[in-house]
Structure formats: C-alpha cells, structure tokens
PDB file of C-alpha atoms in Angstrom:
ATOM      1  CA  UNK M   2       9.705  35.784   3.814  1.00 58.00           C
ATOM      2  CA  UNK M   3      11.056  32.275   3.564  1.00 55.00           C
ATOM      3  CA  UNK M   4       9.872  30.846  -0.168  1.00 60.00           C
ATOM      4  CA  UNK M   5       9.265  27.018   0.117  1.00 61.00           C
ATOM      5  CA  UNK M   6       8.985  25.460  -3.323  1.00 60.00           C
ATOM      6  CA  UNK M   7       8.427  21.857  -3.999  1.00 72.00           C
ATOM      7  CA  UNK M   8       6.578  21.643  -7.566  1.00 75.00           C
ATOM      8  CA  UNK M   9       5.610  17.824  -7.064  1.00 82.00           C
ATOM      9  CA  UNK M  10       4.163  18.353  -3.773  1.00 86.00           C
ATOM     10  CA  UNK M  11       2.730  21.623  -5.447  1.00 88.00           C
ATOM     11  CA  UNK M  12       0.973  19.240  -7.898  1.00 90.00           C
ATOM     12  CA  UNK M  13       0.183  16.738  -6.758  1.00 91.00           C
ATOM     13  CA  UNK M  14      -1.981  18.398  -3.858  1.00 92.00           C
ATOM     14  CA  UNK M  15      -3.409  20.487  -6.433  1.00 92.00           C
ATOM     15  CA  UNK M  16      -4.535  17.885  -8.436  1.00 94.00           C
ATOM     16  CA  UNK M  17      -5.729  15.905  -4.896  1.00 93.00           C
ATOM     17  CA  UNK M  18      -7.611  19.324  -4.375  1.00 95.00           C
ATOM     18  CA  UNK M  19     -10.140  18.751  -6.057  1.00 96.00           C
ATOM     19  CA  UNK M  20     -13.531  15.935  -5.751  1.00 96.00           C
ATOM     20  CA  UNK M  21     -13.858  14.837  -9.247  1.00 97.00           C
ATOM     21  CA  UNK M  22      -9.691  14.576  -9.569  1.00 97.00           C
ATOM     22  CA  UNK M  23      -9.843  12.171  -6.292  1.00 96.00           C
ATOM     23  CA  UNK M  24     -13.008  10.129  -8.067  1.00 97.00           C
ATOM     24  CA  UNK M  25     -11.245   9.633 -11.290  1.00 97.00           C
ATOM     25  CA  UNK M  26      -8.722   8.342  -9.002  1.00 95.00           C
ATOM     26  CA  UNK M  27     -10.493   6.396  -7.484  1.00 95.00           C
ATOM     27  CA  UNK M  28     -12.131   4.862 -10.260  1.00 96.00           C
ATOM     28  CA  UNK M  29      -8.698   4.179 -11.960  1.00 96.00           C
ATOM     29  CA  UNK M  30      -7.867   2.550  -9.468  1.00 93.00           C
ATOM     30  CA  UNK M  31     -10.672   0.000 -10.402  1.00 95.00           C
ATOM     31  CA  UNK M  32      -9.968  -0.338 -13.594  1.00 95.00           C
ATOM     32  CA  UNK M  33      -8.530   1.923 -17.032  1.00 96.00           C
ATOM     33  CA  UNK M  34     -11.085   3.529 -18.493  1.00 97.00           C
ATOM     34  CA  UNK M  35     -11.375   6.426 -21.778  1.00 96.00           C
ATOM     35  CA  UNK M  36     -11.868   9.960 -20.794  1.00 96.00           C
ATOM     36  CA  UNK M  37     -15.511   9.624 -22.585  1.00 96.00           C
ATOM     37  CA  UNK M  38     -16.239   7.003 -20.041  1.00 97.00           C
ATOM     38  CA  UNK M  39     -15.409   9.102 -16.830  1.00 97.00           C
ATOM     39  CA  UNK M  40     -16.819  12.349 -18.556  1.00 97.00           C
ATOM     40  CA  UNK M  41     -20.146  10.298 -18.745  1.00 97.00           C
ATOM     41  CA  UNK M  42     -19.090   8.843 -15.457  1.00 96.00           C
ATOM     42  CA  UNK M  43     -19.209  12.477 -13.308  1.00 96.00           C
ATOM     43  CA  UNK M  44     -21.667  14.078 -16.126  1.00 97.00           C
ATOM     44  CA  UNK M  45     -19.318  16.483 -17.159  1.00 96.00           C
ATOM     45  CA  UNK M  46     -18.529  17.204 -20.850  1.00 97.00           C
ATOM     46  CA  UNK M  47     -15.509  15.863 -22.572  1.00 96.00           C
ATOM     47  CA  UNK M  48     -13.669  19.080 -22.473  1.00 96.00           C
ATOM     48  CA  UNK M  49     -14.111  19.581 -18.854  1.00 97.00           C
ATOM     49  CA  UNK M  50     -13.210  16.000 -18.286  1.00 97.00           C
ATOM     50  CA  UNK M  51      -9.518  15.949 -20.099  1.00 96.00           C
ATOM     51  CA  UNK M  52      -9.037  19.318 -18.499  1.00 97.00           C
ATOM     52  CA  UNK M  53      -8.951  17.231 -15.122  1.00 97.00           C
ATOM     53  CA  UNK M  54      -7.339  14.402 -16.337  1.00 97.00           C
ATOM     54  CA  UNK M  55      -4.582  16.643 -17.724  1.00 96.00           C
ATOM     55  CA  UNK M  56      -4.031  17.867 -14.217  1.00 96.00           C
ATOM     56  CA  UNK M  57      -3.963  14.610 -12.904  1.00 95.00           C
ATOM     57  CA  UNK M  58      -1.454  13.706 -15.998  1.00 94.00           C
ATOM     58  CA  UNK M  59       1.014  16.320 -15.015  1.00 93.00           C
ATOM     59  CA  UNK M  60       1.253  15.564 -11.601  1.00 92.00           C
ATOM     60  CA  UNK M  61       2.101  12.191 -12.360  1.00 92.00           C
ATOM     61  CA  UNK M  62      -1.226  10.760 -10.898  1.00 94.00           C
ATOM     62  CA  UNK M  63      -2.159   9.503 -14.160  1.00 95.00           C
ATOM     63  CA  UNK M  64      -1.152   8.529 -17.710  1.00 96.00           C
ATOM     64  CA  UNK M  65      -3.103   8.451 -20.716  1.00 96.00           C
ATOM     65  CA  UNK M  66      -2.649   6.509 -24.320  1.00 95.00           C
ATOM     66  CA  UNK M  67      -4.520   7.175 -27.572  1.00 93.00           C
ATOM     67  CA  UNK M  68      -4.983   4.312 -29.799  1.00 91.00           C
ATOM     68  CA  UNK M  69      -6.961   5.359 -32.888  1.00 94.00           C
ATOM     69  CA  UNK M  70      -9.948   7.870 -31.342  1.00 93.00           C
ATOM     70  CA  UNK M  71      -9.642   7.001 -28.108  1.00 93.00           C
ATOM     71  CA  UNK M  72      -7.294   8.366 -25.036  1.00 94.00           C
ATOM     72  CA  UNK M  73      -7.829   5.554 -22.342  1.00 96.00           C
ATOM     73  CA  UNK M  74      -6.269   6.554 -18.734  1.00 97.00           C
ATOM     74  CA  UNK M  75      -4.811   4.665 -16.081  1.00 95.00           C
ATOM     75  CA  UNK M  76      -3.286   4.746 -12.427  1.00 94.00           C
ATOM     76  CA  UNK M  77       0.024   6.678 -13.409  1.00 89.00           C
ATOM     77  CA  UNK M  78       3.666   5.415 -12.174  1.00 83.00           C
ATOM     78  CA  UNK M  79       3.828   7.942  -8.958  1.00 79.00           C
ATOM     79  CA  UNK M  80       3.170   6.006  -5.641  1.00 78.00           C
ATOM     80  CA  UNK M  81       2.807   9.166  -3.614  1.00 84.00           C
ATOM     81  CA  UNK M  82       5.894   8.317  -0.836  1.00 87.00           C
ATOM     82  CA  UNK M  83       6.595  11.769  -0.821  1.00 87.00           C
ATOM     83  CA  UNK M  84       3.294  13.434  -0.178  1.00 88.00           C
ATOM     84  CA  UNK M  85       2.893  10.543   2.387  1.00 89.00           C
ATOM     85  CA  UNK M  86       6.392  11.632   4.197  1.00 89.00           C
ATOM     86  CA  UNK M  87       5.219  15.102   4.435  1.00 87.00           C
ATOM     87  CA  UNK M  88       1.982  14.199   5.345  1.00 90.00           C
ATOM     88  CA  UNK M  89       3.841  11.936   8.213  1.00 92.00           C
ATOM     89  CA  UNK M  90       5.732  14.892   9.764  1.00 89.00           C
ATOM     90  CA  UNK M  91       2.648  17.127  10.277  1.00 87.00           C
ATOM     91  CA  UNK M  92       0.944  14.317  11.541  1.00 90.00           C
ATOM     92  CA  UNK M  93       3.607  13.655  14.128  1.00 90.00           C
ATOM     93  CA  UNK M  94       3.907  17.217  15.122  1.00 90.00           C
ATOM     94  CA  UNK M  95       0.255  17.738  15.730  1.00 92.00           C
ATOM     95  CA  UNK M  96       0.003  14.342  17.813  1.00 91.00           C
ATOM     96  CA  UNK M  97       2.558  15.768  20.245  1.00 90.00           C
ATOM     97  CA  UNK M  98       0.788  19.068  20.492  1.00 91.00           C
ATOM     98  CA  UNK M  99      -2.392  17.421  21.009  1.00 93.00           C
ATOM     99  CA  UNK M 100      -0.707  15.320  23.753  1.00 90.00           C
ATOM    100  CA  UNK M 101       0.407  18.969  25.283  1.00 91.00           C
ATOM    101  CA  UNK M 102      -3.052  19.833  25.301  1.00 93.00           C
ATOM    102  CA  UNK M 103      -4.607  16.492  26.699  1.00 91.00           C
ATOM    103  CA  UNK M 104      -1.843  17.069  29.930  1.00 91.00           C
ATOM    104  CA  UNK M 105      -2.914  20.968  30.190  1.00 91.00           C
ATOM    105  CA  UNK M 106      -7.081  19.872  30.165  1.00 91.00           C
ATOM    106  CA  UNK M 107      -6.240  17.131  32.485  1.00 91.00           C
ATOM    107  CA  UNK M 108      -4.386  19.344  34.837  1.00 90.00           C
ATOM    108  CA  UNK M 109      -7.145  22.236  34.282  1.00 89.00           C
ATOM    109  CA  UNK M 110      -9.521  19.361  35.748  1.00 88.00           C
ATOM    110  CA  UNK M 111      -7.452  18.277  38.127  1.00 86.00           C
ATOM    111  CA  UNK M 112      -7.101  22.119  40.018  1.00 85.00           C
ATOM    112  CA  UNK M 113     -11.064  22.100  39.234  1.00 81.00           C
ATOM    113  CA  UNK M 114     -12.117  19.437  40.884  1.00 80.00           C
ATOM    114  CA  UNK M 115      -9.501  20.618  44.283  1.00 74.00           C
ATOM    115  CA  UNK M 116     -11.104  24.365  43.844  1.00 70.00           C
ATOM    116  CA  UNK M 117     -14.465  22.508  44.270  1.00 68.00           C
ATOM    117  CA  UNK M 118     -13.848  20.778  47.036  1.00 66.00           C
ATOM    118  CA  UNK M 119     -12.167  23.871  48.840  1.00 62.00           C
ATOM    119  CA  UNK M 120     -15.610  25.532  48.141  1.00 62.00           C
ATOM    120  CA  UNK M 121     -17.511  23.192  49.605  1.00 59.00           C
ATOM    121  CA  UNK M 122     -15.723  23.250  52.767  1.00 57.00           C
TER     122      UNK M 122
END
C-alpha cells in the first residue's frame, strides 16, 4: 500500500476539521482576541479552548503571545497556498468527471427520447 505523507496538509485539515477551530478562525480573522475571550466566545472552558487553539497553533493557523496573564491569538503567518493547490487538483479532476457524466445522461436522454418515439409508432 502506497503511504502518502504530507504533515502540513495532515494539519492543517485536521485543525480545519473541526467547527469551533474554523470559528476561532474566523473570528481572528476579525480581530486578535485572548483565549478567555473566545472560550467565553463558543462557551467552552478555558482548558478546552487552548486545547483548540493549540491545534490551530501547530498547524500554523494561528499564533499566540502572552504578555503578563494573558495569551492573546491572532491570524498566524500560513496563507494556506498549499491546501488551496491540492484542493485545486481534486477540484479539476472531479469537474472533468462530472463533464463525463453530463455527456453519458445527455446521451442516455437522447436514445430515450428515439426509443419513445419508435414505441409510439
């Protein structure tokens, strides 16, 4: 069996995986905020909360800073190009299958519609 290993893809869909990772996300992307303030944000408790944001940190998604008591997060450096490439290819590959498809329904129609006429003659 062929072994494909690509850790940042690996991580970072991991990390996309789940809802709350792709709302802290998404509310980074707004604006920095502490991990208390998304923890209160999606009701979870602190621990739960820099468990995710730990997640997100590794996979590059995010970076944190503590200044005194407080770790405040923000959008981290990783732009996602290569998620997006990979991404790209499937997408490409399943357009031109769909396009087989489309030409094999179209054709099924087309012998339908000759098969009904030959019926009704």
């Amino acid at each position: 069996m062929v072994q494909y290993v690509n850790v940042g893809l690996d991580a970072s869909f991991a990390a996309l995986s789940d809802a709350t990772r792709r709302g802290v996300l998404e509310q980074l992307g707004r604006a920095e905020a502490s991990i208390t303030d998304l923890a209160e944000k999606f009701n979870m408790t602190l621990t739960g909360m820099k468990k995710h944001v730990g997640v997100l940190e590794r996979a590059g998604l995010v970076i944190t800073e503590k200044v005194g008591r407080v770790r405040t997060c923000k959008i981290g450096p990783r732009r996602l190009e290569e998620e997006m490439a990979w991404l790209e290819r499937y997408r490409q590959l399943w357009d031109a299958r769909f396009d087989e498809l489309d030409k094999v329904v179209e054709e099924l129609k087309r012998n339908e519609q000759v098969d009904g006429r030959k019926k009704r003659e």
